[in-house]
Amino acid sequence: MSSVIECPGCRSKVNWDGELELKCPYCGEVVSNVQTLLGNNLIERLGIAAGYRRVGRFDDSQQELENILESNKEIVPEALFGCFLNSYEITEYAFGKDSSVNICKCNSTSKRPVEKNRDWQDAKKYSQGKRLEQWTALSKKIEDVRQENIRIKNNLPKYRAIIICDYENDRAKELAHSVYDILSTQTDVFFPPETLKYIKSDEEKDKYLIQAIKNPEIAQLMFVIYSDTFNYRNKAKNFFYNVAGQCREFAKVHTKAELFSVTDDYEASPIMKTISIKTMRCKTFDSSSYNIIAKKILDCIIECAYDYDESEEFENGKIIKLNEDRGLSPKVRPLE
């Protein structure tokens, strides 16, 4: 008798006819020992953990998987493999017909090579057949992407602050460009449309932008410019245009005092207040205010991102460059 279950990999609804193994028609994942997983209520719990992982809530996903591993006497390879995926920040993956990896979205710059990861070592011991073949292929792909991410991170110059905006709002977009034009000649600022202009594809821009945002040593502060209440539901497919996603990623590794709202609304939205305690409210976003807003942002950068000597030198008219060999507010060059 056929029943509908949820794929623990991508959470798609899949028909199951009682086979020992099930292959998801959407992500290609092979699920082994389906009857045992169903009988122990593990399919649903693994699906919950996968749901958290797919939206980048790795801590929540890990907690669910740890609970599974602690509450079951038998080893659960799927839970071990899920812990491994969390370790390398895998939000999405999919397999081809021959167990090749079609999709692997990974933002990790972990220094630990995949083969040194204990959860992956343990998952391999308790897996075999098609499932092990798929997992091995995915682990190799994760290692390739991890190394690429490290190269991208190391290729990024240093900046004092990142400026982002709601690109669907013309007033915010124009203000952000104008503020960048002013600030980029005075301090090191990162503004994605200009800083990443030499990176051609949206996919590649996403890779560079996520590393700039998630690594505090690259930029300490971020200013998000928007007109009217911030729409935290922005779910743009490309990270480059997903301002809400950029704010969420920045907030994971920065303090609430390092993310600034620059808005012409009365105040920041409630959801923004959970990740930021700095609001710069402007009466208007018209051209007469560009220099005033840029000056306020620069004052915040100097206060928060300059040390005492740098601040004193700047006050005496010296422009402080973080990248002497690349100039002020350098554009990112693609990897060779």
Short mmCIF file of C-alpha atoms in Angstrom, two decimals:
data_model
loop_
_atom_site.label_atom_id
_atom_site.label_comp_id
_atom_site.label_asym_id
_atom_site.label_seq_id
_atom_site.Cartn_x
_atom_site.Cartn_y
_atom_site.Cartn_z
CA MET A 1 0.00 0.00 0.00
CA SER A 2 1.42 3.35 -1.10
CA SER A 3 1.90 6.19 1.39
CA VAL A 4 3.26 9.71 1.18
CA ILE A 5 6.35 10.57 3.21
CA GLU A 6 8.59 13.61 3.40
CA CYS A 7 12.09 13.34 1.97
CA PRO A 8 14.48 13.99 4.87
CA GLY A 9 16.87 15.70 2.44
CA CYS A 10 14.74 18.29 0.64
CA ARG A 11 11.38 17.83 2.47
CA SER A 12 9.48 17.14 -0.76
CA LYS A 13 6.44 14.85 -0.61
CA VAL A 14 7.31 11.45 -2.05
CA ASN A 15 5.20 8.33 -2.68
CA TRP A 16 6.56 5.26 -0.92
CA ASP A 17 5.44 1.76 -1.86
CA GLY A 18 7.13 -0.19 0.92
CA GLU A 19 10.60 -0.57 -0.62
CA LEU A 20 13.68 -0.88 1.59
CA GLU A 21 15.19 2.11 -0.21
CA LEU A 22 13.48 5.20 -1.54
CA LYS A 23 14.88 7.61 -4.12
CA CYS A 24 13.53 11.15 -4.01
CA PRO A 25 12.50 12.28 -7.53
CA TYR A 26 13.25 15.91 -6.64
CA CYS A 27 16.73 15.94 -5.05
CA GLY A 28 17.78 12.40 -6.02
CA GLU A 29 18.64 11.37 -2.46
CA VAL A 30 18.45 7.69 -1.61
CA VAL A 31 16.82 7.00 1.76
CA SER A 32 17.68 3.56 3.19
CA ASN A 33 15.86 1.53 5.85
CA VAL A 34 12.69 3.55 5.32
CA GLN A 35 10.54 1.22 7.42
CA THR A 36 12.85 1.55 10.43
CA LEU A 37 13.01 5.34 10.09
CA LEU A 38 9.24 5.56 9.88
CA GLY A 39 8.74 3.21 12.78
CA ASN A 40 10.94 5.32 15.03
CA ASN A 41 9.38 8.61 13.89
CA LEU A 42 12.77 9.62 12.51
CA ILE A 43 11.71 10.63 9.00
CA GLU A 44 9.72 13.54 10.38
CA ARG A 45 12.44 14.63 12.82
CA LEU A 46 15.17 14.41 10.17
CA GLY A 47 12.91 16.47 7.91
CA ILE A 48 12.57 19.14 10.59
CA ALA A 49 16.35 19.30 10.97
CA ALA A 50 16.75 19.52 7.19
CA GLY A 51 14.19 22.35 7.07
CA TYR A 52 16.22 24.38 9.54
CA ARG A 53 19.42 23.66 7.64
CA ARG A 54 17.98 24.71 4.29
CA VAL A 55 17.22 28.20 5.60
CA GLY A 56 20.59 28.56 7.30
CA ARG A 57 19.43 27.90 10.86
CA PHE A 58 22.26 25.48 11.51
CA ASP A 59 22.15 25.75 15.31
CA ASP A 60 18.48 24.73 15.39
CA SER A 61 19.12 21.91 12.94
CA GLN A 62 22.06 20.69 15.00
CA GLN A 63 20.02 20.67 18.20
CA GLU A 64 17.34 18.47 16.60
CA LEU A 65 19.97 16.07 15.27
CA GLU A 66 21.75 15.90 18.63
CA ASN A 67 18.43 15.02 20.26
CA ILE A 68 17.92 12.23 17.72
CA LEU A 69 21.39 10.80 18.35
CA GLU A 70 21.01 10.97 22.14
CA SER A 71 17.52 9.46 22.28
CA ASN A 72 18.15 6.46 20.00
CA LYS A 73 20.05 3.37 21.07
CA GLU A 74 20.78 2.49 17.46
CA ILE A 75 23.21 4.56 15.38
CA VAL A 76 21.35 6.87 12.96
CA PRO A 77 23.70 7.50 10.00
CA GLU A 78 21.29 10.10 8.53
CA ALA A 79 21.59 12.18 11.69
CA LEU A 80 25.39 11.90 11.67
CA PHE A 81 25.46 12.98 8.04
CA GLY A 82 23.13 15.87 8.86
CA CYS A 83 25.57 17.03 11.55
CA PHE A 84 28.32 16.88 8.95
CA LEU A 85 26.26 19.03 6.56
CA ASN A 86 25.68 21.59 9.31
CA SER A 87 29.42 21.76 9.99
CA TYR A 88 30.02 22.97 6.43
CA GLU A 89 26.91 25.18 6.16
CA ILE A 90 25.20 23.19 3.40
CA THR A 91 21.82 24.77 2.70
CA GLU A 92 20.91 22.81 -0.42
CA TYR A 93 22.11 19.84 -2.43
CA ALA A 94 20.80 17.52 -5.14
CA PHE A 95 22.04 14.43 -6.94
CA GLY A 96 21.96 13.36 -10.59
CA LYS A 97 20.91 9.97 -11.87
CA ASP A 98 24.44 8.55 -11.52
CA SER A 99 24.93 9.84 -7.96
CA SER A 100 26.83 12.86 -9.28
CA VAL A 101 26.19 16.13 -7.44
CA ASN A 102 24.10 18.65 -9.38
CA ILE A 103 23.70 21.24 -6.61
CA CYS A 104 25.83 21.99 -3.55
CA LYS A 105 25.27 25.33 -1.84
CA CYS A 106 28.03 25.75 0.73
CA ASN A 107 29.34 28.94 2.35
CA SER A 108 31.85 27.39 4.72
CA THR A 109 35.46 28.52 5.04
CA SER A 110 36.16 25.95 7.75
CA LYS A 111 39.85 25.16 8.18
CA ARG A 112 39.01 21.49 8.80
CA PRO A 113 39.18 19.34 5.64
CA VAL A 114 36.08 17.21 5.07
CA GLU A 115 37.90 13.91 5.62
CA LYS A 116 38.94 15.12 9.09
CA ASN A 117 35.33 15.70 10.16
CA ARG A 118 34.35 13.17 12.83
CA ASP A 119 30.64 13.06 11.96
CA TRP A 120 31.44 12.22 8.34
CA GLN A 121 33.92 9.55 9.45
CA ASP A 122 31.24 7.94 11.65
CA ALA A 123 28.47 8.26 9.04
CA LYS A 124 30.61 6.34 6.53
CA LYS A 125 31.11 3.45 8.97
CA TYR A 126 27.36 2.81 9.19
CA SER A 127 26.41 3.31 5.57
CA GLN A 128 26.76 1.30 2.38
CA GLY A 129 25.49 0.85 -1.16
CA LYS A 130 23.88 3.68 -3.12
CA ARG A 131 23.53 5.92 -0.10
CA LEU A 132 27.26 5.74 0.69
CA GLU A 133 28.05 6.37 -2.98
CA GLN A 134 25.95 9.55 -2.94
CA TRP A 135 27.27 10.78 0.37
CA THR A 136 30.88 10.21 -0.76
CA ALA A 137 30.27 12.20 -3.95
CA LEU A 138 28.68 15.03 -1.97
CA SER A 139 31.53 15.09 0.57
CA LYS A 140 34.06 15.48 -2.25
CA LYS A 141 32.02 18.32 -3.75
CA ILE A 142 31.79 20.03 -0.35
CA GLU A 143 35.58 19.86 -0.02
CA ASP A 144 36.02 21.46 -3.46
CA VAL A 145 33.62 24.29 -2.59
CA ARG A 146 35.19 24.77 0.86
CA GLN A 147 38.58 25.31 -0.74
CA GLU A 148 37.11 27.69 -3.30
CA ASN A 149 35.41 29.70 -0.53
CA ILE A 150 38.73 30.03 1.29
CA ARG A 151 40.37 31.35 -1.90
CA ILE A 152 37.53 33.86 -2.34
CA LYS A 153 37.77 35.01 1.28
CA ASN A 154 41.54 35.45 1.04
CA ASN A 155 41.09 37.40 -2.22
CA LEU A 156 38.86 40.02 -0.58
CA PRO A 157 40.44 43.34 0.51
CA LYS A 158 39.68 44.83 3.93
CA TYR A 159 36.95 47.45 4.40
CA ARG A 160 35.69 49.64 7.24
CA ALA A 161 32.04 49.08 6.38
CA ILE A 162 29.59 47.54 3.91
CA ILE A 163 26.74 49.60 2.44
CA ILE A 164 23.70 47.74 1.12
CA CYS A 165 20.25 48.91 0.09
CA ASP A 166 16.83 47.81 -1.05
CA TYR A 167 17.49 47.61 -4.80
CA GLU A 168 13.76 47.54 -5.58
CA ASN A 169 13.35 50.99 -4.02
CA ASP A 170 14.58 53.68 -6.41
CA ARG A 171 15.06 56.35 -3.73
CA ALA A 172 17.07 54.05 -1.48
CA LYS A 173 19.11 52.81 -4.45
CA GLU A 174 19.95 56.35 -5.61
CA LEU A 175 20.90 57.43 -2.08
CA ALA A 176 23.12 54.37 -1.59
CA HIS A 177 25.00 55.05 -4.84
CA SER A 178 25.44 58.72 -3.96
CA VAL A 179 26.62 57.97 -0.42
CA TYR A 180 29.10 55.43 -1.78
CA ASP A 181 30.47 57.98 -4.27
CA ILE A 182 31.13 60.38 -1.39
CA LEU A 183 32.47 57.90 1.19
CA SER A 184 34.63 55.82 -1.15
CA THR A 185 37.04 58.75 -1.54
CA GLN A 186 37.39 59.19 2.22
CA THR A 187 37.44 55.70 3.73
CA ASP A 188 37.32 52.04 2.67
CA VAL A 189 33.71 51.06 1.96
CA PHE A 190 32.21 48.03 0.22
CA PHE A 191 29.13 48.66 -1.95
CA PRO A 192 28.18 45.49 -3.87
CA PRO A 193 27.09 47.04 -7.24
CA GLU A 194 30.39 48.94 -7.49
CA THR A 195 32.81 46.85 -5.44
CA LEU A 196 31.85 43.64 -7.30
CA LYS A 197 31.50 45.20 -10.76
CA TYR A 198 34.40 43.12 -12.13
CA ILE A 199 32.76 39.88 -10.98
CA LYS A 200 30.57 39.01 -13.92
CA SER A 201 27.92 36.44 -12.98
CA ASP A 202 25.29 36.77 -10.24
CA GLU A 203 26.34 33.36 -8.90
CA GLU A 204 29.95 34.49 -8.48
CA LYS A 205 28.88 37.81 -6.93
CA ASP A 206 26.85 35.86 -4.37
CA LYS A 207 29.97 33.90 -3.38
CA TYR A 208 32.03 37.03 -2.81
CA LEU A 209 29.29 38.97 -1.03
CA ILE A 210 28.49 36.20 1.45
CA GLN A 211 32.16 35.94 2.43
CA ALA A 212 32.43 39.71 2.89
CA ILE A 213 29.35 39.74 5.11
CA LYS A 214 30.02 36.63 7.21
CA ASN A 215 33.67 37.34 8.06
CA PRO A 216 34.10 40.24 10.51
CA GLU A 217 37.79 40.61 9.70
CA ILE A 218 36.82 41.82 6.19
CA ALA A 219 34.34 44.50 7.31
CA GLN A 220 33.30 45.42 10.84
CA LEU A 221 30.16 47.49 10.15
CA MET A 222 27.20 47.40 7.77
CA PHE A 223 24.72 50.14 6.84
CA VAL A 224 21.43 49.06 5.25
CA ILE A 225 19.61 51.90 3.46
CA TYR A 226 15.89 51.60 2.92
CA SER A 227 12.89 53.84 2.48
CA ASP A 228 9.75 53.02 4.49
CA THR A 229 9.50 49.95 6.71
CA PHE A 230 12.13 47.31 5.99
CA ASN A 231 10.65 44.26 4.28
CA TYR A 232 12.27 41.36 6.09
CA ARG A 233 10.32 38.90 3.92
CA ASN A 234 12.53 39.60 0.90
CA LYS A 235 13.25 36.16 -0.54
CA ALA A 236 15.17 37.07 -3.71
CA LYS A 237 16.72 33.97 -5.27
CA ASN A 238 20.14 35.57 -5.61
CA PHE A 239 21.83 36.53 -2.36
CA PHE A 240 23.07 39.72 -4.05
CA TYR A 241 19.49 41.07 -4.13
CA ASN A 242 18.24 39.48 -0.92
CA VAL A 243 18.76 42.37 1.50
CA ALA A 244 16.94 40.56 4.31
CA GLY A 245 19.20 37.55 3.87
CA GLN A 246 22.28 39.76 3.93
CA CYS A 247 21.14 41.33 7.22
CA ARG A 248 20.46 37.90 8.74
CA GLU A 249 23.91 36.59 7.76
CA PHE A 250 25.65 39.71 9.03
CA ALA A 251 23.79 39.50 12.36
CA LYS A 252 25.01 35.93 12.94
CA VAL A 253 28.62 37.02 13.38
CA HIS A 254 28.35 40.69 14.39
CA THR A 255 26.90 42.55 17.35
CA LYS A 256 23.65 44.51 17.29
CA ALA A 257 25.71 47.70 17.47
CA GLU A 258 27.49 46.91 14.19
CA LEU A 259 24.41 46.85 11.92
CA PHE A 260 22.91 50.27 11.16
CA SER A 261 19.49 51.09 9.70
CA VAL A 262 19.47 54.22 7.53
CA THR A 263 15.81 55.03 6.91
CA ASP A 264 13.36 57.85 6.21
CA ASP A 265 10.63 55.98 8.10
CA TYR A 266 9.74 56.91 11.66
CA GLU A 267 11.74 54.01 13.07
CA ALA A 268 13.20 50.68 12.17
CA SER A 269 10.76 47.78 11.88
CA PRO A 270 10.33 45.46 14.90
CA ILE A 271 12.08 42.59 13.13
CA MET A 272 15.08 44.80 12.33
CA LYS A 273 15.31 45.84 15.98
CA THR A 274 15.99 42.23 16.96
CA ILE A 275 19.33 42.32 15.09
CA SER A 276 20.23 46.02 15.19
CA ILE A 277 20.13 48.73 17.86
CA LYS A 278 21.50 51.50 15.63
CA THR A 279 19.04 53.59 13.60
CA MET A 280 19.87 56.66 11.55
CA ARG A 281 16.58 58.30 10.61
CA CYS A 282 16.58 60.89 7.86
CA LYS A 283 13.81 63.36 7.06
CA THR A 284 14.21 62.78 3.35
CA PHE A 285 16.26 60.85 0.82
CA ASP A 286 16.48 63.69 -1.73
CA SER A 287 19.71 65.01 -3.25
CA SER A 288 19.99 67.86 -0.75
CA SER A 289 20.56 65.31 2.04
CA TYR A 290 23.21 63.10 0.40
CA ASN A 291 26.22 64.90 1.88
CA ILE A 292 24.60 65.16 5.31
CA ILE A 293 23.81 61.43 5.43
CA ALA A 294 27.27 60.51 4.13
CA LYS A 295 28.85 62.68 6.85
CA LYS A 296 26.79 60.96 9.57
CA ILE A 297 27.74 57.53 8.28
CA LEU A 298 31.41 58.53 8.11
CA ASP A 299 31.26 59.77 11.71
CA CYS A 300 29.88 56.38 12.78
CA ILE A 301 32.60 54.54 10.86
CA ILE A 302 35.35 56.63 12.45
CA GLU A 303 33.87 56.15 15.92
CA CYS A 304 33.36 52.39 15.63
CA ALA A 305 36.00 51.13 13.17
CA TYR A 306 39.03 53.39 13.68
CA ASP A 307 41.46 53.07 16.56
CA TYR A 308 42.60 56.14 18.49
CA ASP A 309 45.68 56.86 16.35
CA GLU A 310 43.78 56.41 13.11
CA SER A 311 41.02 58.77 14.28
CA GLU A 312 43.57 61.41 15.23
CA GLU A 313 45.37 61.11 11.89
CA PHE A 314 42.07 61.33 10.01
CA GLU A 315 41.11 64.47 11.94
CA ASN A 316 44.44 65.96 10.84
CA GLY A 317 43.52 65.37 7.21
CA LYS A 318 45.19 62.04 6.49
CA ILE A 319 43.24 59.40 4.54
CA ILE A 320 43.83 56.02 6.16
CA LYS A 321 43.96 53.14 3.66
CA LEU A 322 43.49 49.55 4.80
CA ASN A 323 44.94 48.20 1.54
CA GLU A 324 47.93 50.31 0.52
CA ASP A 325 48.62 48.09 -2.48
CA ARG A 326 45.03 48.26 -3.77
CA GLY A 327 44.04 51.83 -3.03
CA LEU A 328 41.01 53.24 -1.24
CA SER A 329 37.69 51.30 -1.44
CA PRO A 330 39.20 48.83 -3.91
CA LYS A 331 37.13 46.93 -6.45
CA VAL A 332 37.32 43.15 -6.08
CA ARG A 333 39.24 41.42 -8.82
CA PRO A 334 38.20 37.88 -9.83
CA LEU A 335 40.40 34.97 -8.88
CA GLU A 336 42.89 34.00 -11.54
#
